[in-house]
Every structure is written in structure tokens, then in C-alpha cells.
Amino acid sequence: MNKTVINNLLRAVVFIALQVLVFMSIKITFGSFDYIHIIVYPIVILLFPLNIPRPLIIALSFAIGLTVDVFYDSIGVHASACVFIAYIRNYVLKYLEPHGGYSIDISPSSHNLGFQWFLPYSCFMLFVFMLFYFSVEAFSFVFIFDIIMNSISSFIFSIVFILIHQFIFKTTV
Amino acid sequence: MRNLIALLIRFGSLITFVVLEIICFALIVNYNPSQKDIWINSSNLFSGTILEKKNNFKSFLELDDINKKLQEENALLKESLLQRKGYSTEIEVDSNLQYDLIPAAIFNQDYRFRNNHLTIDKGKRDSIKKDMGVINEDGIVGIIKSTSDKYSLAISLLNTQTRISARIKQSNFFGNLFWKGTDPRRMTLESIPRYAEVNVGDTIVTSGYSTIFPQGLDIGVIESIEPKKGTSNFDIEIMLSADLTNLGTIYIINNKDKEEIKELQGKDE
């Protein structure tokens, strides 16, 4: 239990730091195509162990999102997207449940459940995050083109980093 | 109590989710300028349509009242026509028809604030311009401040910026009429000298010294007179004859000679 808390806390701190110190300042543009924003910290929410109570996960995600918001200077925008994916996480997990069910205290990672399982899980969650985040950032569906372009291109670049992380580090809890 | 706890366990995550999302959106629209703009604009759009619907409905309900008022007014006009008195006692429309009256309706009105405005359902299209006077059948109401195509905005008498040149009908002394910002039925007349003969109950009318209102329009009656401390003037409280808290039909006064008068005055300077 203690190890779980320390591991997750450490992961949260490292990823938030990476996000606001490194990825926030990376700007990839191809001419006038400036829709790429790399956002990797939602992986912390994806990897929360399965035995944490749902309301706690939602509250923790809110805290993580708000912390990132402070650096992005966009109070509430990241937080709302984080809260949303934290809420739908359980339904996605239930939908993707393997035949044998989950072991109760593990983290839903590539190492624990296999890459074949992790790929759709992370792709879906991250894409929903991107869609929600950019919608809230634009705040009006007048900008639907920007929202879609931002979501798709940012999703592609971000998922690469998340999958690389899963290949290198063996997340257990 | 046990039910409540069971409810919390059952819907705990949903409740957390909803509460936190509401907090998030409150934060977003309060602390992010671009989102705030969009929020305010779209909610104004929304409330605007609702307000308009409400007004339409309200005016429908008031049709009876308005009808009655118009009938009374009509009767009065007919009466004066029969007696061949013309309009000269009430509204000074001289033989050359210097003044036009444009009937209009109040679309939105305030009287609770210190600086109140009226929105009127006629605008540039109906040849309404800035600085025209607004009256109703009882007395003066305000002055047009700005106009759009279909609507215009008037400064109500109940506005701390309003200054109107007024005359005591019986003794012909002139003063400035202004509103203190509290009582929607009373205004104050200042700079009437102490040697003037003023009585409670005297009628106050417009002086006609500006091009906005013709002379002799009713404003109200004197309610109390007190010497103003430290000056040689009176401080006179006026009871307004028009009820500015409940306006229906109004008229906008168009002074056709305004341009000519303005031009003349400009030449002199």
C-alpha cells in the first residue's frame, strides 16, 4: 500500500514537471500548421491502480489538472478535462475487461495487462482527453475545425511518448 | 440518514464528477479572458431573447390598460377640438407645426438605479435623433441619448446627470431641475431666489429655453419649499406628474426648427 502511494505520487510529480518544464515549451510547427501540443501527463490518471475508490481518483485528477493549469495560465481548462477522463475511466475499464477479470490491486499498464490491451485503452482515453481539452479551450463549437485539428495532431504526438514510456518502464502499481 | 449514505456510496463518483466539473467551469469563465468573453456574449444572447419574449407577453397582458388610456386621451383631444381651444394650453403646437409628436412604446425601463435609462422601440428608421425630448400624456419623461436603427436609448428624468430648465408657471421664475437619486416620484428644483413668490402646490412647467422641450409642458407640482443653507436660494421638492415607474405609451418630440435655431446660435458665437 505504501509503495503504491509513493509510486503514484512520484509518477505524478515527475510527469507534471516534465509537462510544464519540457513539453509545454516544445513548439512543433510546419509552416502555418501549428496544431501540435504534446500533452503526456494524463498517463498518471490512466495508470492509477484499480483499487483506488472512484471519487478519490476524480478528486486527485482535479488536483493534477489544476496544478498543470497554474503553469499553463488557464485555470480550470486542464482540470475539467482531467476530471472528465477520470470519470469515464471506470466505464472504459469495464468495457475492456479481459475474460479472467482484473487483479484488484494492479495498475492498468502495458506491463500488467499486455500491450494489446493497453493500446486501445490509452488511445481512447487520451483522444477523449484531447477532444475535451481543446473544446473547453476554444469554448465554442464555432471553432470546430481548430478543435478537431488540434485534437488529432496533438493526440498522435502525445500517444507516441506515452507508448515509449510504457516500453521502457515496467509499471506494476 | 442511512439512505443518504447509501446514496452517496452509490452515486459518489457521479456527484464528485459533477461538483468538480461545475467548479472547473466556474473557474474557467472567471479567470480566462477569452472563455469569459464567449460565455458573457452567449449568455447575453440567451437572456436577451428571453427578455424580449417576456416583454412581448407583458405588453400583450397590458393591452387592456393601454387601450383604456388611449381612449381617455382620445376623448380629451376630441373634447378640446370641439371647444376649439386647440392644443395651446397643454402642448404648445403652434400654427406652423414646429413640433412633431412621434408615438412610441417603452421597451425596457429602470428606476431603481442612480442613473436610469429607457429603451424605446423606435430609432433612426423613424427619424428619431439625439437630444429629442420624450414625454407621455402626464408630463415629461426623458431625453433621447443615442439611437440605433430600430431602437433608441433615452436618459430618464430619474438620472443624476439630468438637468432640465424649468419654470414656475404662476410666477415665471426659472430654475434647474435635477434628481437626487433616491425617490422615483420626486425631483428637486434649484436656484430659485428667495425673493421669488413660491407656494406649495404651484405647477412646474418646462421653460422652453432649450430646443429639446417646447415651453409649457407639465413637469409636476411643488411639494415643499425650504431655504438652502448658505445660499440665497430655495431648495424646492417637486412631485412629478408623470409616473416614471410605470410608463406605457410615450411621445417623442421632434423640433423641426432645431437645426435653424442651432445654426443661428452658432453664428452668434
Coordinates of C-alpha atoms in Angstrom, one line a residue:
Chain A
M1 CA 0.0 0.0 0.0
N2 CA 2.8 2.4 1.0
K3 CA 4.6 1.5 -2.2
T4 CA 1.5 2.2 -4.3
V5 CA 1.1 5.7 -2.8
I6 CA 4.8 6.6 -3.2
N7 CA 5.0 5.2 -6.8
N8 CA 1.9 7.1 -7.9
L9 CA 2.9 10.3 -6.1
L10 CA 6.3 10.1 -7.7
R11 CA 4.9 9.5 -11.1
A12 CA 2.5 12.4 -10.8
V13 CA 5.3 14.8 -9.7
V14 CA 7.7 13.6 -12.5
F15 CA 5.1 13.8 -15.2
I16 CA 3.7 17.2 -14.1
A17 CA 7.3 18.5 -14.0
L18 CA 8.0 17.0 -17.4
Q19 CA 4.8 18.6 -18.8
V20 CA 5.3 22.1 -17.6
L21 CA 9.1 22.3 -17.8
V22 CA 9.7 20.4 -21.1
F23 CA 6.6 19.7 -23.2
M24 CA 4.9 23.0 -22.5
S25 CA 7.8 24.9 -24.2
I26 CA 8.1 22.5 -27.2
K27 CA 6.5 24.1 -30.2
I28 CA 6.4 22.0 -33.4
T29 CA 5.2 23.8 -36.4
F30 CA 5.2 23.0 -40.1
G31 CA 4.7 26.3 -41.8
S32 CA 1.3 27.5 -40.8
F33 CA 0.4 24.2 -39.3
D34 CA 0.7 24.8 -35.6
Y35 CA -1.8 22.4 -34.1
I36 CA 0.7 20.2 -32.3
H37 CA 0.7 20.3 -28.5
I38 CA 2.3 17.5 -26.6
I39 CA 0.4 16.5 -23.5
V40 CA 1.6 13.4 -21.7
Y41 CA 0.6 13.9 -18.0
P42 CA -2.8 12.3 -18.4
I43 CA -0.9 9.0 -18.2
V44 CA -0.8 9.5 -14.5
I45 CA -4.6 9.3 -14.4
L46 CA -4.6 6.2 -16.8
L47 CA -2.2 4.4 -14.5
F48 CA -3.9 4.9 -11.1
P49 CA -4.3 1.4 -9.5
L50 CA -7.6 -0.3 -9.9
N51 CA -8.4 -0.5 -6.2
I52 CA -8.5 3.3 -5.6
P53 CA -12.1 4.4 -4.9
R54 CA -13.5 6.3 -7.9
P55 CA -14.4 9.6 -6.2
L56 CA -10.8 9.7 -4.9
I57 CA -9.5 9.2 -8.5
I58 CA -11.7 12.1 -9.7
A59 CA -10.6 14.3 -6.9
L60 CA -6.9 13.5 -7.5
S61 CA -7.3 14.2 -11.2
F62 CA -8.8 17.5 -10.4
A63 CA -5.8 18.4 -8.3
I64 CA -3.4 17.3 -11.0
G65 CA -5.2 19.2 -13.7
L66 CA -5.3 22.3 -11.6
T67 CA -1.6 22.1 -10.9
V68 CA -0.9 22.0 -14.6
D69 CA -3.3 24.8 -15.2
V70 CA -1.4 27.0 -12.9
F71 CA 1.6 26.8 -15.2
Y72 CA -0.4 27.0 -18.4
D73 CA -2.1 30.0 -17.0
S74 CA -5.5 28.6 -17.9
I75 CA -7.2 27.9 -14.6
G76 CA -9.8 25.2 -14.9
V77 CA -9.2 24.1 -18.5
H78 CA -6.9 21.1 -17.9
A79 CA -8.7 20.4 -14.6
S80 CA -12.1 19.9 -16.4
A81 CA -10.6 17.5 -19.0
C82 CA -8.8 15.5 -16.2
V83 CA -12.0 15.2 -14.2
F84 CA -13.9 14.1 -17.2
I85 CA -11.5 11.3 -18.2
A86 CA -11.2 10.2 -14.6
Y87 CA -15.0 9.8 -14.5
I88 CA -15.2 7.8 -17.7
R89 CA -12.1 5.7 -16.8
N90 CA -14.2 3.1 -15.0
Y91 CA -16.6 2.6 -17.9
V92 CA -13.8 2.2 -20.3
L93 CA -12.1 -0.3 -18.0
K94 CA -15.4 -2.2 -17.6
Y95 CA -15.8 -2.3 -21.4
L96 CA -12.2 -3.6 -22.0
E97 CA -12.3 -6.1 -19.1
P98 CA -10.4 -9.3 -20.0
H99 CA -12.1 -12.8 -19.6
G100 CA -10.4 -13.5 -16.3
G101 CA -11.2 -10.1 -14.9
Y102 CA -8.7 -7.8 -13.3
S103 CA -6.5 -8.5 -10.3
I104 CA -7.7 -6.0 -7.8
D105 CA -4.6 -4.0 -6.8
I106 CA -2.7 -3.6 -10.0
S107 CA -2.2 -0.6 -12.3
P108 CA -3.8 -0.9 -15.7
S109 CA -0.5 -0.7 -17.5
S110 CA 1.1 -2.3 -20.6
H111 CA 3.3 -4.5 -18.4
N112 CA 0.4 -5.8 -16.3
L113 CA -2.3 -6.4 -18.9
G114 CA -0.3 -6.6 -22.2
F115 CA 0.4 -4.2 -25.0
Q116 CA -2.6 -5.5 -27.0
W117 CA -4.9 -4.4 -24.1
F118 CA -3.1 -1.2 -23.3
L119 CA -3.1 0.3 -26.8
P120 CA -6.9 0.7 -27.2
Y121 CA -7.3 1.8 -23.6
S122 CA -4.7 4.5 -23.8
C123 CA -5.6 5.7 -27.3
F124 CA -9.3 6.1 -26.4
M125 CA -8.7 7.8 -23.1
L126 CA -6.1 10.2 -24.5
F127 CA -8.2 11.1 -27.5
V128 CA -11.2 11.8 -25.3
F129 CA -8.9 14.0 -23.2
M130 CA -7.7 15.9 -26.2
L131 CA -11.1 16.4 -27.6
F132 CA -12.5 17.6 -24.3
Y133 CA -9.4 19.8 -23.5
F134 CA -9.4 21.6 -26.9
S135 CA -13.2 22.0 -26.8
V136 CA -13.0 23.7 -23.5
E137 CA -10.0 25.8 -24.6
A138 CA -11.9 27.1 -27.6
F139 CA -15.1 27.2 -25.6
S140 CA -17.3 27.4 -28.6
F141 CA -18.1 25.0 -31.4
V142 CA -17.7 27.8 -33.8
F143 CA -14.0 26.7 -33.8
I144 CA -14.9 23.1 -34.5
F145 CA -12.2 22.8 -37.2
D146 CA -9.5 24.0 -34.8
I147 CA -10.7 21.7 -32.2
I148 CA -10.6 18.6 -34.4
M149 CA -7.2 19.5 -35.9
N150 CA -5.7 20.2 -32.5
S151 CA -7.1 17.0 -31.1
I152 CA -5.9 14.7 -33.8
S153 CA -2.4 16.1 -34.3
S154 CA -1.7 16.5 -30.6
F155 CA -3.1 13.0 -29.9
I156 CA -0.7 11.4 -32.4
F157 CA 2.4 13.1 -31.0
S158 CA 1.4 12.6 -27.4
I159 CA 0.5 8.9 -27.7
V160 CA 3.9 8.1 -29.1
F161 CA 5.5 9.5 -25.9
I162 CA 3.1 7.5 -23.7
L163 CA 3.8 4.2 -25.5
I164 CA 7.5 4.8 -25.4
H165 CA 7.3 5.3 -21.7
Q166 CA 5.3 2.0 -21.4
F167 CA 8.0 0.2 -23.3
I168 CA 10.8 1.5 -21.2
F169 CA 9.4 1.4 -17.7
K170 CA 7.6 -1.6 -16.3
T171 CA 4.7 -0.1 -14.3
T172 CA 3.3 -2.6 -11.8
V173 CA 1.4 -0.5 -9.3
Chain B
M1 CA -29.6 9.1 7.1
R2 CA -28.7 5.6 6.1
N3 CA -30.4 6.2 2.8
L4 CA -28.3 9.3 2.3
I5 CA -25.1 7.4 2.9
A6 CA -26.2 4.6 0.6
L7 CA -27.0 7.3 -2.0
L8 CA -23.5 8.8 -1.5
I9 CA -21.8 5.4 -1.9
R10 CA -23.9 4.6 -5.0
F11 CA -23.5 7.9 -6.8
G12 CA -20.4 9.2 -5.0
S13 CA -18.3 9.3 -8.2
L14 CA -21.1 10.9 -10.2
I15 CA -21.6 13.6 -7.5
T16 CA -17.8 14.2 -7.2
F17 CA -17.6 14.4 -11.0
V18 CA -20.5 16.9 -11.4
V19 CA -19.4 19.1 -8.5
L20 CA -15.8 19.3 -9.7
E21 CA -16.8 20.0 -13.3
I22 CA -19.0 22.8 -12.1
I23 CA -16.1 24.2 -10.1
C24 CA -13.9 23.9 -13.2
F25 CA -16.3 25.7 -15.4
A26 CA -16.8 28.4 -12.8
L27 CA -13.0 28.8 -12.7
I28 CA -12.7 28.8 -16.5
V29 CA -15.2 31.6 -17.1
N30 CA -13.9 33.7 -14.2
Y31 CA -10.2 33.5 -14.8
N32 CA -9.7 33.1 -18.5
P33 CA -10.4 36.2 -20.6
S34 CA -11.2 34.6 -23.9
Q35 CA -13.6 32.0 -22.5
K36 CA -15.1 34.7 -20.3
D37 CA -15.9 36.8 -23.4
I38 CA -17.6 33.9 -25.2
W39 CA -19.6 33.0 -22.1
I40 CA -20.8 36.5 -21.5
N41 CA -21.7 37.1 -25.1
S42 CA -23.6 33.8 -25.5
S43 CA -25.4 34.2 -22.2
N44 CA -26.4 37.8 -23.2
L45 CA -27.7 36.4 -26.4
F46 CA -29.8 33.9 -24.5
S47 CA -31.1 36.3 -21.8
G48 CA -31.8 38.9 -24.5
T49 CA -34.2 36.6 -26.3
I50 CA -35.9 35.6 -23.1
L51 CA -36.3 39.2 -22.0
E52 CA -37.8 40.1 -25.4
K53 CA -40.3 37.2 -25.1
K54 CA -41.2 38.3 -21.6
N55 CA -41.8 41.9 -22.8
N56 CA -43.9 40.7 -25.7
F57 CA -46.1 38.7 -23.3
K58 CA -46.3 41.6 -20.8
S59 CA -47.3 44.1 -23.4
F60 CA -50.0 41.7 -24.5
L61 CA -51.3 41.5 -21.0
E62 CA -51.3 45.2 -20.7
L63 CA -53.2 45.8 -23.9
D64 CA -56.4 46.4 -22.0
D65 CA -54.9 49.1 -19.8
I66 CA -53.1 50.8 -22.7
N67 CA -56.3 50.8 -24.7
K68 CA -58.2 52.5 -21.9
K69 CA -55.6 55.1 -21.5
L70 CA -55.5 55.8 -25.2
Q71 CA -59.3 56.1 -25.3
E72 CA -59.2 58.6 -22.4
E73 CA -56.6 60.6 -24.2
N74 CA -58.6 60.4 -27.4
A75 CA -61.7 61.7 -25.7
L76 CA -59.7 64.6 -24.2
L77 CA -58.4 65.6 -27.6
K78 CA -61.8 65.4 -29.2
E79 CA -63.2 67.5 -26.4
S80 CA -60.6 70.2 -26.9
L81 CA -61.2 70.0 -30.6
L82 CA -64.9 70.6 -30.1
Q83 CA -64.3 73.5 -27.8
R84 CA -62.0 75.0 -30.4
K85 CA -59.3 75.5 -27.9
G86 CA -56.7 73.7 -29.9
Y87 CA -53.6 72.3 -28.2
S88 CA -52.2 75.6 -27.0
T89 CA -52.9 75.0 -23.2
E90 CA -51.3 71.6 -22.9
I91 CA -48.8 71.0 -25.6
E92 CA -47.6 74.1 -27.5
V93 CA -48.0 73.2 -31.1
D94 CA -48.2 76.5 -32.9
S95 CA -49.8 77.1 -36.3
N96 CA -46.7 76.3 -38.3
L97 CA -46.5 73.0 -36.6
Q98 CA -43.0 73.5 -35.2
Y99 CA -43.2 70.3 -33.2
D100 CA -43.9 66.8 -34.3
L101 CA -45.1 64.1 -31.9
I102 CA -43.9 60.6 -32.7
P103 CA -45.7 57.9 -30.7
A104 CA -43.6 55.1 -29.4
A105 CA -43.6 52.4 -26.7
I106 CA -41.2 51.8 -23.8
F107 CA -39.3 48.6 -24.4
N108 CA -37.3 48.5 -21.2
Q109 CA -37.2 50.8 -18.2
D110 CA -35.3 51.3 -15.0
Y111 CA -36.0 53.4 -11.9
R112 CA -34.1 51.5 -9.2
F113 CA -30.6 52.8 -10.0
R114 CA -29.0 56.2 -9.7
N115 CA -28.6 56.6 -13.5
N116 CA -31.7 55.2 -15.2
H117 CA -32.3 54.8 -18.9
L118 CA -35.3 53.9 -21.1
T119 CA -35.2 51.8 -24.2
I120 CA -37.7 52.9 -26.8
D121 CA -38.9 50.8 -29.7
K122 CA -38.3 53.5 -32.4
G123 CA -35.0 54.5 -33.9
K124 CA -33.2 56.2 -36.8
R125 CA -35.7 54.5 -39.2
D126 CA -38.5 56.6 -37.6
S127 CA -36.3 59.7 -37.9
I128 CA -35.5 59.8 -34.2
K129 CA -32.3 61.7 -33.3
K130 CA -30.2 62.5 -30.3
D131 CA -31.4 65.2 -28.0
M132 CA -35.1 64.9 -28.7
G133 CA -37.5 65.2 -25.8
V134 CA -39.6 62.3 -24.5
I135 CA -43.0 62.9 -22.9
N136 CA -46.1 61.0 -22.0
E137 CA -49.6 62.2 -21.5
D138 CA -48.9 63.4 -18.0
G139 CA -45.6 65.2 -18.4
I140 CA -42.0 65.0 -19.5
V141 CA -40.1 61.7 -19.2
G142 CA -36.6 62.0 -20.6
I143 CA -34.3 62.9 -23.4
I144 CA -33.0 60.7 -26.2
K145 CA -29.3 59.9 -25.8
S146 CA -28.5 57.6 -28.6
T147 CA -30.2 55.8 -31.4
S148 CA -29.8 52.6 -33.4
D149 CA -31.7 51.6 -36.5
K150 CA -34.7 50.2 -34.7
Y151 CA -34.3 51.3 -31.1
S152 CA -33.2 54.3 -29.1
L153 CA -32.0 54.9 -25.6
A154 CA -33.2 57.8 -23.5
I155 CA -31.9 59.3 -20.3
S156 CA -34.8 59.1 -17.9
L157 CA -35.6 62.1 -15.7
L158 CA -34.5 59.8 -12.9
N159 CA -30.9 60.1 -13.7
T160 CA -28.4 62.0 -11.6
Q161 CA -27.0 63.6 -14.8
T162 CA -30.3 65.0 -15.9
R163 CA -30.5 68.8 -15.8
I164 CA -33.7 70.4 -17.1
S165 CA -34.5 74.1 -17.3
A166 CA -37.9 74.5 -15.6
R167 CA -40.2 77.4 -14.8
I168 CA -42.8 78.1 -12.1
K169 CA -46.0 78.6 -14.1
Q170 CA -47.5 81.1 -11.7
S171 CA -44.5 83.4 -11.1
N172 CA -42.3 82.8 -14.1
F173 CA -39.1 82.2 -12.1
F174 CA -36.6 79.8 -13.7
G175 CA -34.6 77.1 -12.1
N176 CA -32.7 73.9 -12.8
L177 CA -34.4 70.6 -12.2
F178 CA -32.4 67.6 -11.1
W179 CA -32.8 64.2 -9.4
K180 CA -31.2 63.3 -6.1
G181 CA -31.0 59.7 -7.0
T182 CA -33.4 58.2 -4.4
D183 CA -37.1 58.8 -4.7
P184 CA -38.6 57.9 -8.2
R185 CA -41.5 60.2 -7.7
R186 CA -39.7 63.4 -6.6
M187 CA -37.2 65.8 -8.1
T188 CA -35.5 68.9 -6.9
L189 CA -35.7 72.4 -8.3
E190 CA -32.7 74.6 -7.5
S191 CA -31.5 78.2 -8.0
I192 CA -34.9 79.8 -7.4
P193 CA -34.0 83.0 -5.5
R194 CA -35.5 83.6 -2.0
Y195 CA -37.4 86.8 -3.0
A196 CA -39.4 84.8 -5.5
E197 CA -43.0 84.2 -4.7
V198 CA -43.4 80.5 -4.5
N199 CA -46.2 78.5 -3.0
V200 CA -46.7 74.8 -2.3
G201 CA -49.0 73.5 -5.0
D202 CA -47.6 75.7 -7.8
T203 CA -47.2 74.0 -11.1
I204 CA -43.7 73.5 -12.7
V205 CA -43.5 73.5 -16.4
T206 CA -40.7 73.4 -19.0
S207 CA -39.2 76.8 -19.7
G208 CA -38.7 76.3 -23.5
Y209 CA -35.2 77.7 -23.3
S210 CA -33.6 74.7 -24.9
T211 CA -34.5 73.2 -28.2
I212 CA -35.4 69.9 -26.5
F213 CA -38.8 70.6 -25.0
P214 CA -41.3 73.2 -26.1
Q215 CA -42.3 75.6 -23.3
G216 CA -45.2 74.9 -21.0
L217 CA -45.1 71.1 -20.7
D218 CA -46.1 69.8 -17.3
I219 CA -43.4 68.5 -15.0
G220 CA -45.0 68.4 -11.6
V221 CA -46.2 70.4 -8.6
I222 CA -44.3 71.9 -5.7
E223 CA -44.5 69.8 -2.6
S224 CA -42.2 71.5 -0.2
I225 CA -40.1 74.6 -0.1
E226 CA -37.0 75.1 2.1
P227 CA -34.3 77.7 2.1
K228 CA -31.0 76.2 1.0
K229 CA -28.4 76.7 3.7
G230 CA -25.5 79.0 2.8
T231 CA -27.2 80.4 -0.3
S232 CA -29.8 82.9 -1.2
N233 CA -31.8 80.2 -3.0
F234 CA -34.7 77.9 -2.3
D235 CA -34.5 74.1 -2.4
I236 CA -37.8 73.0 -3.8
E237 CA -39.1 69.5 -3.9
I238 CA -41.3 68.6 -6.9
M239 CA -43.8 65.9 -7.1
L240 CA -43.6 64.6 -10.7
S241 CA -46.9 64.4 -12.6
A242 CA -45.7 61.5 -14.8
D243 CA -45.3 58.2 -13.0
L244 CA -41.9 57.2 -14.2
T245 CA -42.1 53.8 -12.6
N246 CA -44.9 52.7 -14.9
L247 CA -44.5 54.0 -18.4
G248 CA -46.5 52.7 -21.3
T249 CA -47.1 54.8 -24.4
I250 CA -44.8 57.8 -24.9
Y251 CA -44.3 60.5 -27.4
I252 CA -41.1 61.8 -28.8
I253 CA -40.9 65.5 -29.6
N254 CA -39.3 66.5 -32.9
N255 CA -38.5 70.2 -33.0
K256 CA -38.3 70.9 -36.7
D257 CA -36.7 74.3 -36.3
K258 CA -33.9 72.9 -34.1
E259 CA -31.3 73.0 -36.9
E260 CA -32.2 76.5 -37.7
I261 CA -32.0 77.7 -34.1
K262 CA -28.7 75.8 -33.6
E263 CA -27.3 77.4 -36.7
L264 CA -28.4 80.9 -35.6
Q265 CA -26.9 80.5 -32.2
G266 CA -23.7 79.1 -33.6
K267 CA -23.4 82.2 -35.9
D268 CA -23.8 84.5 -33.0
E269 CA -20.9 82.9 -31.1

